[in-house]
Coordinates of C-alpha atoms in Angstrom, one line a residue:
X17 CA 10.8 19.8 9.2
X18 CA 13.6 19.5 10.9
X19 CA 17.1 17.7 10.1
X20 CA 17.4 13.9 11.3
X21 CA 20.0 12.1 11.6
X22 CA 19.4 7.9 10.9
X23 CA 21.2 4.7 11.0
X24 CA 20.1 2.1 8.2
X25 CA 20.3 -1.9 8.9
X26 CA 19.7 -3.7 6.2
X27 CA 22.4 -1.1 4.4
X28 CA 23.2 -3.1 1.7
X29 CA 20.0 -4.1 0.8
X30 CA 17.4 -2.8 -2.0
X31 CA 15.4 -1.0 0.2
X32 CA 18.5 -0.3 2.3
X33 CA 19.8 1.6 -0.7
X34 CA 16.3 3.1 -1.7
X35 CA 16.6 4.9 2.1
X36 CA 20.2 6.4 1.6
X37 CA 19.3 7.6 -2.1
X38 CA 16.0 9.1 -1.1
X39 CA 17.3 10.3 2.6
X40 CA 18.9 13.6 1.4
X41 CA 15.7 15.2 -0.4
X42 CA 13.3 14.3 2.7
X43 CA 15.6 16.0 5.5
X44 CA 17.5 13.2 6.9
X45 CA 21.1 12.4 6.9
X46 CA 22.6 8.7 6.7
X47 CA 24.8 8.9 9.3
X48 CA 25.7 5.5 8.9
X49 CA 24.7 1.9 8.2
X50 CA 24.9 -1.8 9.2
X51 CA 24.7 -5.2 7.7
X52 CA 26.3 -8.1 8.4
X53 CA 28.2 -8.0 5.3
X54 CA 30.5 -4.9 4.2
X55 CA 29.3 -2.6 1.9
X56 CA 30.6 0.2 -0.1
X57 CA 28.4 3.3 0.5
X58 CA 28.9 7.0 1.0
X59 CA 28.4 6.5 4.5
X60 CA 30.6 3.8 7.4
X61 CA 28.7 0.8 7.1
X62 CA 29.7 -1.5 10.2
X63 CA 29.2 -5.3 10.3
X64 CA 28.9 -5.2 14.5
X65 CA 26.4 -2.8 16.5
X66 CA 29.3 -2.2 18.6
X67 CA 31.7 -0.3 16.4
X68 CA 29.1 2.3 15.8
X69 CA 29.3 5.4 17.3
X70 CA 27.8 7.9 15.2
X71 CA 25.6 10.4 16.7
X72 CA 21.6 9.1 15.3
X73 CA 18.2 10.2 15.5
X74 CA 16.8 7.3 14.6
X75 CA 17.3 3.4 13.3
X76 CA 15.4 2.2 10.3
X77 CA 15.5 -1.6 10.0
X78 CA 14.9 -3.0 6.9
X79 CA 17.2 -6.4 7.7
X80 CA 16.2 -10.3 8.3
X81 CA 14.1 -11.2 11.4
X82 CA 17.3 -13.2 12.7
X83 CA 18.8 -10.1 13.7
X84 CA 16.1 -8.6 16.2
X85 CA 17.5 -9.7 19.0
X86 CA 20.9 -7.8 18.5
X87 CA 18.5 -4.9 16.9
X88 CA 16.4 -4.1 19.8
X89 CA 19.2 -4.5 22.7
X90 CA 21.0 -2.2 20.2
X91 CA 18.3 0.4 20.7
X92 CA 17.7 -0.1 23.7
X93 CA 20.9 0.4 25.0
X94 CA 21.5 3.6 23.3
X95 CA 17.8 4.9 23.7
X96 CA 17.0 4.8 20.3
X97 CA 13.7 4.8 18.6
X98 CA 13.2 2.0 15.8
X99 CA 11.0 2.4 12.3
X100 CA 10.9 -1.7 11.9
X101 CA 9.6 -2.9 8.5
X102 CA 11.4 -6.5 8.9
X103 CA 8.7 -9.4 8.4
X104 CA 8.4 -13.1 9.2
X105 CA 8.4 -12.3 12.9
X106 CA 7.8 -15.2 15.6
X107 CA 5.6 -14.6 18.2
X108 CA 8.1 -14.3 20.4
X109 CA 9.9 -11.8 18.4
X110 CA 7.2 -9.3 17.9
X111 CA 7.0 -9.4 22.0
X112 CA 9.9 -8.4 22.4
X113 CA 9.6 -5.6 20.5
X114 CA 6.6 -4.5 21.9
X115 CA 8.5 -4.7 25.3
X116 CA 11.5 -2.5 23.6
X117 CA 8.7 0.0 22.9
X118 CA 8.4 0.4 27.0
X119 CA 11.4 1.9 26.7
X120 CA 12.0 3.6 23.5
X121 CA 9.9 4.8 20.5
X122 CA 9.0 2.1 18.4
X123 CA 7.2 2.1 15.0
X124 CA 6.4 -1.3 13.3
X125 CA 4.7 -1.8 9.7
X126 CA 4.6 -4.3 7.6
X127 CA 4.7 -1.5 4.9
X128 CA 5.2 1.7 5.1
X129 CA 3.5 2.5 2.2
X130 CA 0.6 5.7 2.9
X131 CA -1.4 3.8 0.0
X132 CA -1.7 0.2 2.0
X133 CA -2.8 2.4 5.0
X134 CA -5.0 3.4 3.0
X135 CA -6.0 0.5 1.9
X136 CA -6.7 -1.2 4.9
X137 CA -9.3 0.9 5.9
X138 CA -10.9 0.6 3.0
X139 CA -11.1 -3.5 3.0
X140 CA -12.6 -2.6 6.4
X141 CA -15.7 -0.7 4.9
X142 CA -15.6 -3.1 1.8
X143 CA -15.6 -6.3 4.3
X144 CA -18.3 -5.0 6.7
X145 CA -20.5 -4.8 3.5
X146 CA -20.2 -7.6 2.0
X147 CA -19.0 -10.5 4.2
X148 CA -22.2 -12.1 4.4
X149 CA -22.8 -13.0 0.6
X150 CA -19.3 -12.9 -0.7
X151 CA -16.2 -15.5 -0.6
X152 CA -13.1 -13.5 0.3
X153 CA -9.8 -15.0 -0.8
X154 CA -6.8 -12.8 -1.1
X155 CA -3.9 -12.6 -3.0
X156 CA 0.1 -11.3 -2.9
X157 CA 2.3 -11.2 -5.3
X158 CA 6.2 -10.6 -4.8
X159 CA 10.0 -10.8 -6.4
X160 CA 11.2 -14.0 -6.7
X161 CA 14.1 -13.2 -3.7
X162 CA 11.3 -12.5 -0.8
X163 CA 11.7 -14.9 1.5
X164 CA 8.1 -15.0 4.1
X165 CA 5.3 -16.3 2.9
X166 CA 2.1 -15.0 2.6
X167 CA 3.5 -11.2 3.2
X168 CA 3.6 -9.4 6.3
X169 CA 1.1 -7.0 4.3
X170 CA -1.1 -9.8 3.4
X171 CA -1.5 -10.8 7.1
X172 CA -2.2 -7.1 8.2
X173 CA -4.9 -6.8 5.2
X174 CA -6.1 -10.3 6.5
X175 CA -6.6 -8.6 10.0
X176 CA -8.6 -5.4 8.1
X177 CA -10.9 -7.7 6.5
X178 CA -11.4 -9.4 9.6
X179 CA -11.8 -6.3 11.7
X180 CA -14.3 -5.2 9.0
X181 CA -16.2 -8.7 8.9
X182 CA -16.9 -8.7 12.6
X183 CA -16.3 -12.4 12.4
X184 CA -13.6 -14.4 12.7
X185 CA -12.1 -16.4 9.8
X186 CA -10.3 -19.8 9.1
X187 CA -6.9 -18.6 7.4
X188 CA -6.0 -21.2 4.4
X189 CA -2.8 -21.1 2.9
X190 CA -3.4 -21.8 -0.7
X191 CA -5.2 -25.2 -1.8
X192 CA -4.2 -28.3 -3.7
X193 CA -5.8 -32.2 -4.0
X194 CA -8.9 -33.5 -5.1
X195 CA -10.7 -32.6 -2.4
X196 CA -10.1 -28.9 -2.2
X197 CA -13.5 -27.5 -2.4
X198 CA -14.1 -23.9 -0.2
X199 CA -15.5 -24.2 3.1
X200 CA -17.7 -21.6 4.8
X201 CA -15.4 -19.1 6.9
X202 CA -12.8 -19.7 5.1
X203 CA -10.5 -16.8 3.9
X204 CA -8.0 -18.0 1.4
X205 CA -4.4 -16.4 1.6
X206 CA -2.1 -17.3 -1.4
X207 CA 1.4 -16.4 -2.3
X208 CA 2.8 -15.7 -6.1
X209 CA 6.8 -15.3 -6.1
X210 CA 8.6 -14.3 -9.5
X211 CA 10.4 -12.2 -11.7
X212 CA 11.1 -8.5 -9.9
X213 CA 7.4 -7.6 -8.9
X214 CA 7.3 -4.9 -5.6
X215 CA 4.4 -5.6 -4.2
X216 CA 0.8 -6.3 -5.5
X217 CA -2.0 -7.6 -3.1
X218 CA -5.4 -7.9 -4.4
X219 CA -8.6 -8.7 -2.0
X220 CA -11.6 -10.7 -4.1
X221 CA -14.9 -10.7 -2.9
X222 CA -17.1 -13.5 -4.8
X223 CA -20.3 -13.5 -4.6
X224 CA -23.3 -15.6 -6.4
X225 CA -23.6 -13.2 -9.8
X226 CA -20.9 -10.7 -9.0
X227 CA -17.2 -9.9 -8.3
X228 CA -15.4 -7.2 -7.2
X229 CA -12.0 -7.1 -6.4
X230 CA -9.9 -4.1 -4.6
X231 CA -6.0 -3.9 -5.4
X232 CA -2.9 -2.0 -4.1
X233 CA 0.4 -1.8 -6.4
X234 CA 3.4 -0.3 -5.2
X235 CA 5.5 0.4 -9.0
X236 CA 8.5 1.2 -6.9
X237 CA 9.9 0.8 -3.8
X238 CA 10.9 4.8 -3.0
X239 CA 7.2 4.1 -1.8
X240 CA 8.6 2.1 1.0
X241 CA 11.7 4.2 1.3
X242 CA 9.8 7.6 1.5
X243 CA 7.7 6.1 4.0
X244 CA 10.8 5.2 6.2
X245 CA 11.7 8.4 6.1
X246 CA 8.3 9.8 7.2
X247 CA 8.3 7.3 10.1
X248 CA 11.6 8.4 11.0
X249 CA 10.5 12.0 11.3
X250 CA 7.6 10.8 13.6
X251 CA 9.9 9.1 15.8
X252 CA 12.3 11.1 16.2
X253 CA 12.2 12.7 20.0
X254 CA 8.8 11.2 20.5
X255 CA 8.7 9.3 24.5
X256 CA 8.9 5.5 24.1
X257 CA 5.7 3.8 22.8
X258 CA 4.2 1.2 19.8
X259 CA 3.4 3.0 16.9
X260 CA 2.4 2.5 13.2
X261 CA 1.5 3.8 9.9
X262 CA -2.0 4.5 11.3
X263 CA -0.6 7.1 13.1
X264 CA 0.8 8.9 10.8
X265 CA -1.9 8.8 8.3
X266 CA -3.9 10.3 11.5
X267 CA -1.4 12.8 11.4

C-alpha cells in the first residue's frame, strides 16, 4: 500500500484528531488540516481553503454541513478526491456533491465503519424475512454534542430495511400524546443523545410472540478513523466518480 498524502477538515475535531493519530500506522501522512478555528497540531492547520498549498492525495471531511459549499469548490478546484463523512445534509447539498463527483473522486458514508456495512446488508436479509409479521422500529443512540437527528447511519439502515422489505415505509420520528398508537407501515426512527456514547443503532423486529433485535456498537471511534483512512487509500488516483463503503467491502 502505497504512501498518501491527506488534508483533514474538521482538524480540530474528535474524529479530526482520531485521523491524524491513527494516519501514521495505516500509510498516510497529514499533510495538513483545516477548521475554521486554529488549532495546535503537528501539522499547519489553516482557517481559509486558500492559504493551503500543500501537496495532498486526498481530503477527508469530517466538518459541519455549512461548510460544503466551500469544501467541494475546494476540491474541485484543485482536483481533489473527497472521503465525506459530514451528516445532516439538505437535499440540495448532497446534489452538489454528487455533481462534484463528475469531476473528481468522491466517496460519501454516513459511517465508515466496515461493521455498519456490514450491517446493512444484513438488515436487508433480516427485513426481507420478516417484514410481513413483524413491527420494525429502530433506534440510535449518540454523545450528548451530535447535533442531526436521527443519524445519518440511522437513515442509511432505514434505506437497508426498506430495500430489504420491498415495500415502502412511513418514517416516524419518535411518538408522544394520547393518541400515539402504531400504525401499519409505519417504521419508527428514534433518537437517544447523552453522556459520551459513539454510536449504537439497534433495529427491533416485533412480532405477535417474538422479538428479535440486531445491533451495531462502535466502542471507539478509531473505527471511523481507520475507516477514513481506508477510503482515502481507495480514492486516491481513482478517475472522478460516487463511491461508498459498499465498495470497499466489495473490495
Amino acid at each position: 500500500m502505497a504512501e498518501i498524502k491527506i488534508l483533514i477538515i474538521g482538524a480540530g475535531g474528535a474524529m479530526g484528531r482520531s485521523v491524524a493519530a491513527i494516519a501514521p500506522s495505516m500509510q498516510a501522512v497529514v499533510a495538513a488540516g483545516f477548521d475554521i478555528a486554529p488549532v495546535n497540531a503537528a501539522f499547519p492547520v489553516y482557517t481559509s481553503f486558500g492559504d493551503i498549498t500543500e501537496d495532498i492525495d486526498v481530503a477527508v471531511d469530517f466538518s459541519h454541513y455549512s461548510l460544503q459549499k466551500d469544501i467541494v469548490e475546494f476540491c474541485v478546484s484543485q482536483s481533489l478526491p473527497l472521503a465525506s463523512a459530514t451528516t445532516g445534509f439538505e437535499e440540495s447539498q448532497e446534489q452538489m456533491v454528487r455533481d462534484a463527483s463528475e469531476k473528481i473522486a468522491v466517496l460519501r458514508s454516513a459511517n465508515f465503519s466496515y461493521g455498519i456495512s456490514a450491517f446493512k446488508k444484513i438488515l436487508e436479509l433480516a427485513a426481507s424475512l420478516l417484514n410481513e409479521n413483524f413491527d420494525i422500529e429502530l433506534i440510535e443512540s449518540h454523545h450528548n454534542r451530535k447535533k442531526d437527528a436521527p443519524s445519518g447511519t440511522a437513515e442509511k439502515l432505514a434505506e437497508s430495511v426498506i430495500k430489504g422489505a420491498g415495500k415502502e415505509y412511513s418514517l416516524v420520528y419518535g411518538r408522544h400524546g394520547s393518541e400515539a398508537k402504531r400504525q401499519p407501515g409505519e417504521l419508527g426512527m428514534h433518537s437517544i443523545r447523552g453522556g459520551a456514547i459513539v454510536g449504537k443503532h439497534s433495529v427491533l423486529f416485533a412480532g405477535e410472540g417474538e422479538t428479535i433485535t440486531l445491533t451495531h456498537e462502535a466502542l471507539s471511534r478509531d473505527v471511523f478513523a481507520t475507516g477514513a483512512i481506508k477510503a482515502a487509500h481507495f480514492l486516491a488516483g481513482r478517475k472522478p466518480g460516487y463511491y461508498s463503503m459498499d465498495d470497499i467491502v466489495k473490495g
